[in-house]
CSV table of C-alpha atoms and ligand atoms in Angstrom, one decimal:
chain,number,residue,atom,x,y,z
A,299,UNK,CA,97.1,126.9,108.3
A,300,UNK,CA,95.6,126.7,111.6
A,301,UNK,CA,98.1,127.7,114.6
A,302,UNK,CA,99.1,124.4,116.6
A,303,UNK,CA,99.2,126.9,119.9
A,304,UNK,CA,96.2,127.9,121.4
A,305,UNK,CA,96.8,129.3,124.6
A,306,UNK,CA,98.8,132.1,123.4
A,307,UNK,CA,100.7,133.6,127.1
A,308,UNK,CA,100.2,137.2,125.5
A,309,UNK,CA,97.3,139.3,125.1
A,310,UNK,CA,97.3,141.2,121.9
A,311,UNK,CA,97.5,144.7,121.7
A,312,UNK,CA,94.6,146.9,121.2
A,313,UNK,CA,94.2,150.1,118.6
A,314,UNK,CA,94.4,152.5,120.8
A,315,UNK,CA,98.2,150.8,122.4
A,316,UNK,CA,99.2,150.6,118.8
A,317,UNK,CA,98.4,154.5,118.2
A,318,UNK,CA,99.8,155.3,121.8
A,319,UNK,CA,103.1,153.3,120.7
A,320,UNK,CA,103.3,154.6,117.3
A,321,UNK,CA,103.1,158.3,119.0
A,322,UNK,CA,106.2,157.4,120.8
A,323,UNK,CA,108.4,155.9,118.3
A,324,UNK,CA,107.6,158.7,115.9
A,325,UNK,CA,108.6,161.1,118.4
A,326,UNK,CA,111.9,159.1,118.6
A,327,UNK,CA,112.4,159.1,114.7
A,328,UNK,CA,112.0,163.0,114.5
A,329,UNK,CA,114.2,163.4,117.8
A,330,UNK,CA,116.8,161.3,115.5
A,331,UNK,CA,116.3,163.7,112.5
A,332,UNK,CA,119.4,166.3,113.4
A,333,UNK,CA,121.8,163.2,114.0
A,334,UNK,CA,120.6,161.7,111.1
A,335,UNK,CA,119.7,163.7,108.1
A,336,UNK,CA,123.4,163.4,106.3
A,337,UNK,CA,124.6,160.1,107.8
A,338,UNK,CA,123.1,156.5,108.7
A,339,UNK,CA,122.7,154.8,112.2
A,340,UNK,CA,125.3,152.1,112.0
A,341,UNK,CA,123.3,148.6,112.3
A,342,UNK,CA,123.1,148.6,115.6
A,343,UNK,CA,123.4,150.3,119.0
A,344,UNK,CA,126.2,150.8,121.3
A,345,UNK,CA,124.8,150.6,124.9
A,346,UNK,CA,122.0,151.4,123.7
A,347,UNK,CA,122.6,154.6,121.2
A,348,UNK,CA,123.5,154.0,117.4
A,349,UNK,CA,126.4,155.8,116.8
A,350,UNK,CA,126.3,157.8,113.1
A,351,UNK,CA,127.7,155.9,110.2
A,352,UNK,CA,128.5,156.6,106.4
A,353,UNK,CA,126.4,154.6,104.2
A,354,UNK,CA,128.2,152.4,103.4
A,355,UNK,CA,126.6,149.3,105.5
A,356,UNK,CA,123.7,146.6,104.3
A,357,UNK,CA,121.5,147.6,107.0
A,358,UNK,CA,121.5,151.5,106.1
A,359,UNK,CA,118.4,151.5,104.8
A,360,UNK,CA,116.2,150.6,107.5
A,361,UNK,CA,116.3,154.2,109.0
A,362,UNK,CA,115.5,156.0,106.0
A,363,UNK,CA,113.0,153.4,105.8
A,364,UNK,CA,111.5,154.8,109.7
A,365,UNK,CA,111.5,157.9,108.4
A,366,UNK,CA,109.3,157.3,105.4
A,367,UNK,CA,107.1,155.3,107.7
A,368,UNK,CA,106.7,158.8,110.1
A,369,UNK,CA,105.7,160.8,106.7
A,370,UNK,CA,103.2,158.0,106.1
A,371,UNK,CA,101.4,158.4,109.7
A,372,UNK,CA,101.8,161.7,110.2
A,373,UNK,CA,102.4,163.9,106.9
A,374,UNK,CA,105.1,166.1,107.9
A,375,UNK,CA,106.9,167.3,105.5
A,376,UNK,CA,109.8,167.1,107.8
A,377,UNK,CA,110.3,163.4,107.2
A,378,UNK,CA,109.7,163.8,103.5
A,379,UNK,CA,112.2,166.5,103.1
A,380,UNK,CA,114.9,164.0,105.1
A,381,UNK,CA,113.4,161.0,103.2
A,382,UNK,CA,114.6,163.1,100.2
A,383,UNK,CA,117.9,164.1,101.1
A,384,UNK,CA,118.6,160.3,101.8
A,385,UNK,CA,117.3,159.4,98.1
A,386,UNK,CA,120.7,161.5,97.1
A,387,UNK,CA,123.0,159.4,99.0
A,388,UNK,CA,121.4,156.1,98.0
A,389,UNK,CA,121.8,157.3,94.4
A,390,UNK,CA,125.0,158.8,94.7
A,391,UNK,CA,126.1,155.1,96.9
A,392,UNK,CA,125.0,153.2,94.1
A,393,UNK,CA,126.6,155.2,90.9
A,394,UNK,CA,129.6,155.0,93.3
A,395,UNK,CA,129.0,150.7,93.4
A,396,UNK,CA,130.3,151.9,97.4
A,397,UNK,CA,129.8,148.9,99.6
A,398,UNK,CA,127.2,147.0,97.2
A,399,UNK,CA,129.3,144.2,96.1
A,400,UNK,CA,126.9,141.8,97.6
A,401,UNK,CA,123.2,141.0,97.7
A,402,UNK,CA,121.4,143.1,100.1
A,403,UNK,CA,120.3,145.7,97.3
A,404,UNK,CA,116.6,144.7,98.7
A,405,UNK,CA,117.3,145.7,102.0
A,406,UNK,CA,119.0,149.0,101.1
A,407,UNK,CA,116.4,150.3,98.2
A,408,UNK,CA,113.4,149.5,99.0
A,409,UNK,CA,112.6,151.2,102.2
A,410,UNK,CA,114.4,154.4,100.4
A,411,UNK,CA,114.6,154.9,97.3
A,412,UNK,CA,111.1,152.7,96.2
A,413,UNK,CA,109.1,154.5,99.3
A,414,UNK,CA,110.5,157.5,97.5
A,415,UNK,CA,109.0,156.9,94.2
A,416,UNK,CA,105.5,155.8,95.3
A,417,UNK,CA,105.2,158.2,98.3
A,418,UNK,CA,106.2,161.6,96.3
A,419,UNK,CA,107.3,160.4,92.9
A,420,UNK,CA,110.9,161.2,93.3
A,421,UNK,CA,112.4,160.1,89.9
A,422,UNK,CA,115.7,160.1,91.5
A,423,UNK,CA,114.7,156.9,93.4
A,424,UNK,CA,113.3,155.1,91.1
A,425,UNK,CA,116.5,155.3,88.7
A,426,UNK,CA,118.7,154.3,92.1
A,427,UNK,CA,115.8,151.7,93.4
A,428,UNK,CA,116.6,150.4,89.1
A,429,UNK,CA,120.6,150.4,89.0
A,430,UNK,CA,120.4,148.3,92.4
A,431,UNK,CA,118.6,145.7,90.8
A,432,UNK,CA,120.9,146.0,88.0
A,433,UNK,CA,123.5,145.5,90.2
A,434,UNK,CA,121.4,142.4,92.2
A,435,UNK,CA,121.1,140.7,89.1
A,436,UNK,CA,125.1,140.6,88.6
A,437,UNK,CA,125.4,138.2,91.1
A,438,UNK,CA,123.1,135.2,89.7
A,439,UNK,CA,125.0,132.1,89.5
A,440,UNK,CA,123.4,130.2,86.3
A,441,UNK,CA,125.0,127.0,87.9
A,442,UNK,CA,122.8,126.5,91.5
A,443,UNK,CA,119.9,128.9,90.2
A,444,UNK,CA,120.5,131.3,92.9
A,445,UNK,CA,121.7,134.7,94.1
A,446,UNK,CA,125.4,134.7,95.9
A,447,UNK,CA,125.3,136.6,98.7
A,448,UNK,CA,128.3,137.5,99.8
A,449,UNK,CA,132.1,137.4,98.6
A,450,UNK,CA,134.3,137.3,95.2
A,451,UNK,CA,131.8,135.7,92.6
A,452,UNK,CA,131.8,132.2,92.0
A,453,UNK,CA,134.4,131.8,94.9
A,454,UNK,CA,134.5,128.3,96.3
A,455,UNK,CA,134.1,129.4,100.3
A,456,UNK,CA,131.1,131.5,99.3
A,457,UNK,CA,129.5,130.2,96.1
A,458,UNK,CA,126.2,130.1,98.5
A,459,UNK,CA,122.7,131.9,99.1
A,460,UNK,CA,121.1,132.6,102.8
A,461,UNK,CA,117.6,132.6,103.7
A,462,UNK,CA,117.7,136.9,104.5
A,463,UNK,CA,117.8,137.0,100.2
A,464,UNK,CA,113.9,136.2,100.1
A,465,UNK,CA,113.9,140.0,101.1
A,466,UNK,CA,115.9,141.8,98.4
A,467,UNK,CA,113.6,140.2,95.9
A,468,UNK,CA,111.4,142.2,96.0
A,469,UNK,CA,113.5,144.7,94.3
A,470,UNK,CA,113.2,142.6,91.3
A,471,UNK,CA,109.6,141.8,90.9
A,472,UNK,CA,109.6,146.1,91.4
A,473,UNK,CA,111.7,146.7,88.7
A,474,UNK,CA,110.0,144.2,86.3
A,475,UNK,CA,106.9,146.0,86.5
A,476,UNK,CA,108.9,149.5,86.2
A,477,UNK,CA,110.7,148.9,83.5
A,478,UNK,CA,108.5,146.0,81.5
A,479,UNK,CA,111.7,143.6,81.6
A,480,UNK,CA,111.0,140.4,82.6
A,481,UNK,CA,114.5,139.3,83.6
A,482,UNK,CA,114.3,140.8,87.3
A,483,UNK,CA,111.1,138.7,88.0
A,484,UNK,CA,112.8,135.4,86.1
A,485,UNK,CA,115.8,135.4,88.5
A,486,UNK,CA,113.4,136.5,91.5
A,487,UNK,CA,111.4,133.2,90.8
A,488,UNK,CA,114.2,130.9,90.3
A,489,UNK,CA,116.4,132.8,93.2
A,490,UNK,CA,113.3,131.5,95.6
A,491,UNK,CA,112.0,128.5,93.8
A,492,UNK,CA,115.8,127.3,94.8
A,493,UNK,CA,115.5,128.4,98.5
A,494,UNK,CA,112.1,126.7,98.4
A,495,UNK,CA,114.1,123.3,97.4
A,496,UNK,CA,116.8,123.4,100.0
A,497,UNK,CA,116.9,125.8,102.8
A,498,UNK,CA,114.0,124.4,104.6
A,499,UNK,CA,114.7,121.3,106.9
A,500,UNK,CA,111.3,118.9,107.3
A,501,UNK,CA,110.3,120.1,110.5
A,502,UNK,CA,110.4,123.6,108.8
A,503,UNK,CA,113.3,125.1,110.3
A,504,UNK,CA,115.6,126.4,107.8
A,505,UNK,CA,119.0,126.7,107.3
A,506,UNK,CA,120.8,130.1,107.3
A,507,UNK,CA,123.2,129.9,104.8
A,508,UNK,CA,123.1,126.9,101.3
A,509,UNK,CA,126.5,125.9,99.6
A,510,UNK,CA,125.5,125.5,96.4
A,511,UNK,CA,128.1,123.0,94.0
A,512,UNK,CA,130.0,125.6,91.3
A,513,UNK,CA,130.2,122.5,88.9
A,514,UNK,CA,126.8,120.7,89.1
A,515,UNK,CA,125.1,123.1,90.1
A,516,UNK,CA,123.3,120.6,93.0
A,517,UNK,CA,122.6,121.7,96.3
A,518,UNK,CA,125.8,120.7,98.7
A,519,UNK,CA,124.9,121.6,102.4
A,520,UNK,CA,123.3,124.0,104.9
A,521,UNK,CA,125.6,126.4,107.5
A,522,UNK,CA,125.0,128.8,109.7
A,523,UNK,CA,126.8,132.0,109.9
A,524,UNK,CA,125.1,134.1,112.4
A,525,UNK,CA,123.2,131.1,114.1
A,526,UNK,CA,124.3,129.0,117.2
A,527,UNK,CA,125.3,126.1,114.9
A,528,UNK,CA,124.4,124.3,111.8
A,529,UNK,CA,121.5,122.2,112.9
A,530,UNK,CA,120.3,125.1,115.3
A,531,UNK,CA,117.8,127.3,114.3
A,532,UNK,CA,118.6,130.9,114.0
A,533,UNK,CA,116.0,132.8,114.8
A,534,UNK,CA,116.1,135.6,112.8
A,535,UNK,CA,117.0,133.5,110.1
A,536,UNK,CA,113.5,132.4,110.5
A,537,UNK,CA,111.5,135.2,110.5
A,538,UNK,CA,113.5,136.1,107.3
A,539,UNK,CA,111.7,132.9,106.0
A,540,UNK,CA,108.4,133.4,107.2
A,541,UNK,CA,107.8,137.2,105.8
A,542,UNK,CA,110.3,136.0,103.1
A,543,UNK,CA,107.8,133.4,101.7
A,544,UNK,CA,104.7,135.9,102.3
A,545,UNK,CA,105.9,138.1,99.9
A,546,UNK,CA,107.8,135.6,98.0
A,547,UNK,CA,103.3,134.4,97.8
A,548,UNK,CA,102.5,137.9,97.3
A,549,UNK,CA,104.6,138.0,94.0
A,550,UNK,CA,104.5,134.9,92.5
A,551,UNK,CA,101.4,132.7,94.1
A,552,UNK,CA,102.6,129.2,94.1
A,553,UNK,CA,100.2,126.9,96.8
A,554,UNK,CA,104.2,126.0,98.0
A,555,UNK,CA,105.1,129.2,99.3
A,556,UNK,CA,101.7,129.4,101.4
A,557,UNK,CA,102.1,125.6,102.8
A,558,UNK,CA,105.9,126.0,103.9
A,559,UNK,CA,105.2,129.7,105.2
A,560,UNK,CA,102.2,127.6,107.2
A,561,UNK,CA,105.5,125.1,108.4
A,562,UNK,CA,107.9,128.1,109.2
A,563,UNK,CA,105.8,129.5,111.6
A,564,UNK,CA,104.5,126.9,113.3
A,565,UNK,CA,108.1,125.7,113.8
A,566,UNK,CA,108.6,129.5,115.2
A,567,UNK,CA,105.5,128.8,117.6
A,568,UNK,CA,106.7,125.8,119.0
A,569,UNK,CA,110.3,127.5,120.0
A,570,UNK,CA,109.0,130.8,121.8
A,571,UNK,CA,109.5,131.6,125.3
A,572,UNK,CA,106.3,132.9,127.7
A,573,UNK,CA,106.3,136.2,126.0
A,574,UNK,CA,106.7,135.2,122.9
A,575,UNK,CA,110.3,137.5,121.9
A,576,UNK,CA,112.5,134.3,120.4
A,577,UNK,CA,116.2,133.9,121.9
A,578,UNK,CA,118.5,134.7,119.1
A,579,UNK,CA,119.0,130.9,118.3
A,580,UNK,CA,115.6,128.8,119.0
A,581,UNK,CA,118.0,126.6,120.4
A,582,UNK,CA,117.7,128.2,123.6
A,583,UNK,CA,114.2,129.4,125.6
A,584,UNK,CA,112.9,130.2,128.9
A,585,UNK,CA,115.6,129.2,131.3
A,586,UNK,CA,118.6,129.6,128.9
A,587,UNK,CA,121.2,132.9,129.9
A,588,UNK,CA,121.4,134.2,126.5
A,589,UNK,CA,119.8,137.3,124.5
A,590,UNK,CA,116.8,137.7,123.1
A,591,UNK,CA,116.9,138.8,119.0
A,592,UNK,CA,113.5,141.7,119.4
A,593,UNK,CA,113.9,141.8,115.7
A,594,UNK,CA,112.7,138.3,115.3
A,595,UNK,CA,109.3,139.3,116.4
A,596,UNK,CA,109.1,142.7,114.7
A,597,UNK,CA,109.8,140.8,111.2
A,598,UNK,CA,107.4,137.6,111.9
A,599,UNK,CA,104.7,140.4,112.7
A,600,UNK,CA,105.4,141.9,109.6
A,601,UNK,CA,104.9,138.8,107.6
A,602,UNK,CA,101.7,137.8,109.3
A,603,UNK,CA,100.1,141.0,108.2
A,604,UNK,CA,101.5,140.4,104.8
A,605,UNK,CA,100.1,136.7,104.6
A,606,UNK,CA,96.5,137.9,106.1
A,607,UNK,CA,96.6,141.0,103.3
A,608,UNK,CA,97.0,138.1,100.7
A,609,UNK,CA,94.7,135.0,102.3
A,610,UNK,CA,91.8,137.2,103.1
A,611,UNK,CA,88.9,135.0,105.4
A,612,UNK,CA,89.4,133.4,108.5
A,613,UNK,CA,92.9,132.8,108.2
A,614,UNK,CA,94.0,136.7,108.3
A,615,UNK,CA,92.5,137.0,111.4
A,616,UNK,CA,94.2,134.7,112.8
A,617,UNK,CA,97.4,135.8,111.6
A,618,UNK,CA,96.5,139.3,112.5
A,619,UNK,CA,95.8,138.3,115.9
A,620,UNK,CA,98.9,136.4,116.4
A,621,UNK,CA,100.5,139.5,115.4
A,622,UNK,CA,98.9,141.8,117.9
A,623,UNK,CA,100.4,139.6,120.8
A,624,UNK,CA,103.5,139.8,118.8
A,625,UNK,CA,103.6,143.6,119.2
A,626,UNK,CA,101.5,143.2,122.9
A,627,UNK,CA,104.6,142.1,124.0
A,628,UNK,CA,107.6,144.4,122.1
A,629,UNK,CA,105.7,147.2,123.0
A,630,UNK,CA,104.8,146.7,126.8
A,631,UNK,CA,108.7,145.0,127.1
A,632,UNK,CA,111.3,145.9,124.5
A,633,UNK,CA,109.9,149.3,123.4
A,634,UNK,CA,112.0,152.6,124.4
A,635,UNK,CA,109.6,154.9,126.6
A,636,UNK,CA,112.2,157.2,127.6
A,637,UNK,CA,115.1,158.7,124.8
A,638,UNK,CA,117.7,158.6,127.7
A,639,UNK,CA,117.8,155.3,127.8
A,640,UNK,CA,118.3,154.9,124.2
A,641,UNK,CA,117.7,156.7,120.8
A,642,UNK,CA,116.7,153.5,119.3
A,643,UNK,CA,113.0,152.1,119.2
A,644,UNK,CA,113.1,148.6,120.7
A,645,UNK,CA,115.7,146.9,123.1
A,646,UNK,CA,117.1,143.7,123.4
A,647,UNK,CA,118.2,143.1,119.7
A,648,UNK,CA,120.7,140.8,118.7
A,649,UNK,CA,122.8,141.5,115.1
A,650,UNK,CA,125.5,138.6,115.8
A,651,UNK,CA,126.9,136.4,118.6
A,652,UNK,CA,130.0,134.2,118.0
A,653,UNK,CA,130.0,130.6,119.1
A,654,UNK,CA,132.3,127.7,119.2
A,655,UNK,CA,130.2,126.8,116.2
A,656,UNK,CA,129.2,129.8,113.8
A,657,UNK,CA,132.2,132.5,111.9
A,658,UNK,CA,130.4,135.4,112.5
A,659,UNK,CA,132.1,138.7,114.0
A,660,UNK,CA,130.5,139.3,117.2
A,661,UNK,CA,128.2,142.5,116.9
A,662,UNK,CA,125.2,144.3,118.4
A,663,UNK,CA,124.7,141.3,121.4
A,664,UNK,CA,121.4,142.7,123.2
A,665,UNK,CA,121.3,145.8,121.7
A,666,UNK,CA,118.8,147.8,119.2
A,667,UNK,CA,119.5,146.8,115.8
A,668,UNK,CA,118.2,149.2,113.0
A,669,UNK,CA,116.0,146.8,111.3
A,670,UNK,CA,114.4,145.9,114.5
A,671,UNK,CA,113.0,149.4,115.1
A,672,UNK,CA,111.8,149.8,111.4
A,673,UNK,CA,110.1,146.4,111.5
A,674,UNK,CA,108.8,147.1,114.7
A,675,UNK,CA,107.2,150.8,113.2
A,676,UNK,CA,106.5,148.8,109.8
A,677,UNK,CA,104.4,146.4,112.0
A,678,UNK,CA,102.7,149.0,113.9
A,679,UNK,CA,101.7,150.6,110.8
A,680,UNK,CA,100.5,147.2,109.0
A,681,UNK,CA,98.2,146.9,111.8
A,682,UNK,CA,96.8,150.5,112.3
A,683,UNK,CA,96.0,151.0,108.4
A,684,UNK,CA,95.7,149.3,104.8
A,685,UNK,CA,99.3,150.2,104.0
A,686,UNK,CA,100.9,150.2,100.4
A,687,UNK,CA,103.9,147.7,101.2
A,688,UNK,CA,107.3,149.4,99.7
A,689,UNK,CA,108.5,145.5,99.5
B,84,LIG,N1,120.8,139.9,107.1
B,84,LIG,C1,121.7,139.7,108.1
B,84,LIG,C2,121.0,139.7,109.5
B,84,LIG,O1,119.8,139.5,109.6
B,84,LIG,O2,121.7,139.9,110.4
């Protein structure tokens, strides 16, 4: 795919601003370590400082997930020793089924218990990283081919998937090659081969959410739930899509993940205002009064450097260097520089704002959200090494 854009407004970032900014957010992961060691930062900030949760949230994975990062670039033993303690409250959260009755097993177990396992071989996340894809497979719906994401099983208001799943599969095509069983991979492929079918509109936009028909099985219609409205185009629901269908490539190499990850993100392009950090719906852009989503960019980044690990050639440079200006611009912007002003990594995310048209419970409106700061230090690694993905 060849990027429509060509006079990109951002510069990107050189090796030595990524190892200047990874030497800052590391500090601000070990800072976090006392706080932090026996309970979870909650999804997302409160004027700026995430409060300390139990884990018992979809998104408490993402900090473990910055602490296994910091072992990775600096080998402390610190962060493993944390990292591990964590491992014992995934497993325990799992054995418990506490807060996992829906699909974001993905999100929870692979940037713990998985980085776990292939970091330092700790057997006790691999057996949680393999009951939570026990417990992902429980909620395939035969009828629709698909993963239900939230809610009662089979219940009419929520017999639907949403675009964020293409991220917990992972998991699956993990514990396929663990354990030999092909069953995790089988729902995997049909979980996105479906997503593939209907979440994506023509102009490649997508669709958060996909109501799914409990009797024929047939797709039914798109919604948003965190997005300004149904026909907008919620931008994180995007960069779900686009590092969604890089890995969803990476694991099962069909020529239609490549193309529509190709459409995704040149829809993405066409939406970004000058410095290049979407507004939480693509709806809005330079001009508009509404917050940014930080995240977005931090997750796109992520799935470029996934997609030019895979292509290889001419292409990964090019999606390695639309990455750069990605992170050119979160780091010089939305980055923290100073831990009073925050104990998160990067400003100016946005977990959930209600409209006239969307259900969701307003939370984290221009705030940090955790998965923002461990995509952003995911990112940052991707670019300053060859890096063993833990998705
Ligand atoms: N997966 C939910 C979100 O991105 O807010």
């Amino acid at each position: 795919m060849t990027i429509q854009q060509k006079a990109f407004p951002v510069a990107p970032i050189t090796d030595a601003e990524i190892a200047g900014a990874i030497e800052i957010a590391v500090a601000q992961v070990r800072r976090n370590l006392p706080d932090f060691t026996f309970r979870m930062q909650n999804h997302s900030s409160v004027d700026n400082f995430y409060p300390a949760v139990d884990n018992n949230q979809w998104t408490c994975g993402f900090w473990p997930g910055e602490v296994w990062l910091s072992y990775e670039l600096t080998g402390d033993k610190v962060f493993r020793h944390v990292g591990q303690i964590h491992v014992q409250d995934f497993l325990h959260r799992i054995e418990n089924r506490i807060a996992t009755d829906h699909h974001d097993m993905g999100f929870l177990y692979s940037p713990t218990c998985i980085a776990a396992y292939m970091l330092v071989g700790d057997e006790d996340g691999r057996k949680a990283a393999i009951m939570a894809a026990d417990q992902l497979i429980e909620r395939y719906q035969p009828v629709g081919r698909f993963i239900q994401a939230w809610g009662e099983m089979g219940a009419a208001d929520n017999y639907r998937y949403i675009i964020d799943c293409l991220l917990n599969l992972p998991l699956l095509y993990w514990a396929s090659r663990e354990t030999g069983d092909e069953k995790y991979r089988d729902i995997a492929r049909i979980h996105a081969a479906t997503t593939l079918a209907n979440s994506f509109r023509p102009d490649g936009s997508t669709f958060h959410t996909f109501f799914m028909d409990p009797v024929t099985g047939g797709p039914v219609r798109g919604a948003t739930q965190q997005g300004y409205r149904d026909d907008s185009n919620w931008a994180r629901g995007q960069a779900w899509a686009i590092y969604g269908l890089a890995l969803s490539y990476r694991h099962d190499p069909k020529p239609e993940y490549l193309e529509m990850f190709g459409k995704a993100l040149a829809f993405f392009m066409t939406r970004l205002p000058k410095d290049m950090v979407p507004f939480w719906d693509q709806i809005f852009t330079d001009g508009d009064d509404e917050p940014r989503d930080s995240s977005s960019a931090a997750i796109v980044a992520c799935g470029l450097c996934e997609m030019a690990d895979i292509v290889g050639g001419a292409a990964a440079e090019e999606y390695r260097d639309l990455a750069r200006r990605f992170m050119k611009s979160l780091v010089d912007i939305y980055a923290v520089k100073d831990p009073k002003i925050s104990n998160g990594l990067v400003l100016h995310g946005t977990y959930s704002k209600k409209t006239p048209f969307n259900n969701c419970t307003p939370e984290g409106v221009d705030e940090c959200v955790s998965w923002g700061d461990y995509y952003y230090l995911e990112a940052l690694m991707r670019l300053s090494r060859n890096w063993s993905s833990y998705w």
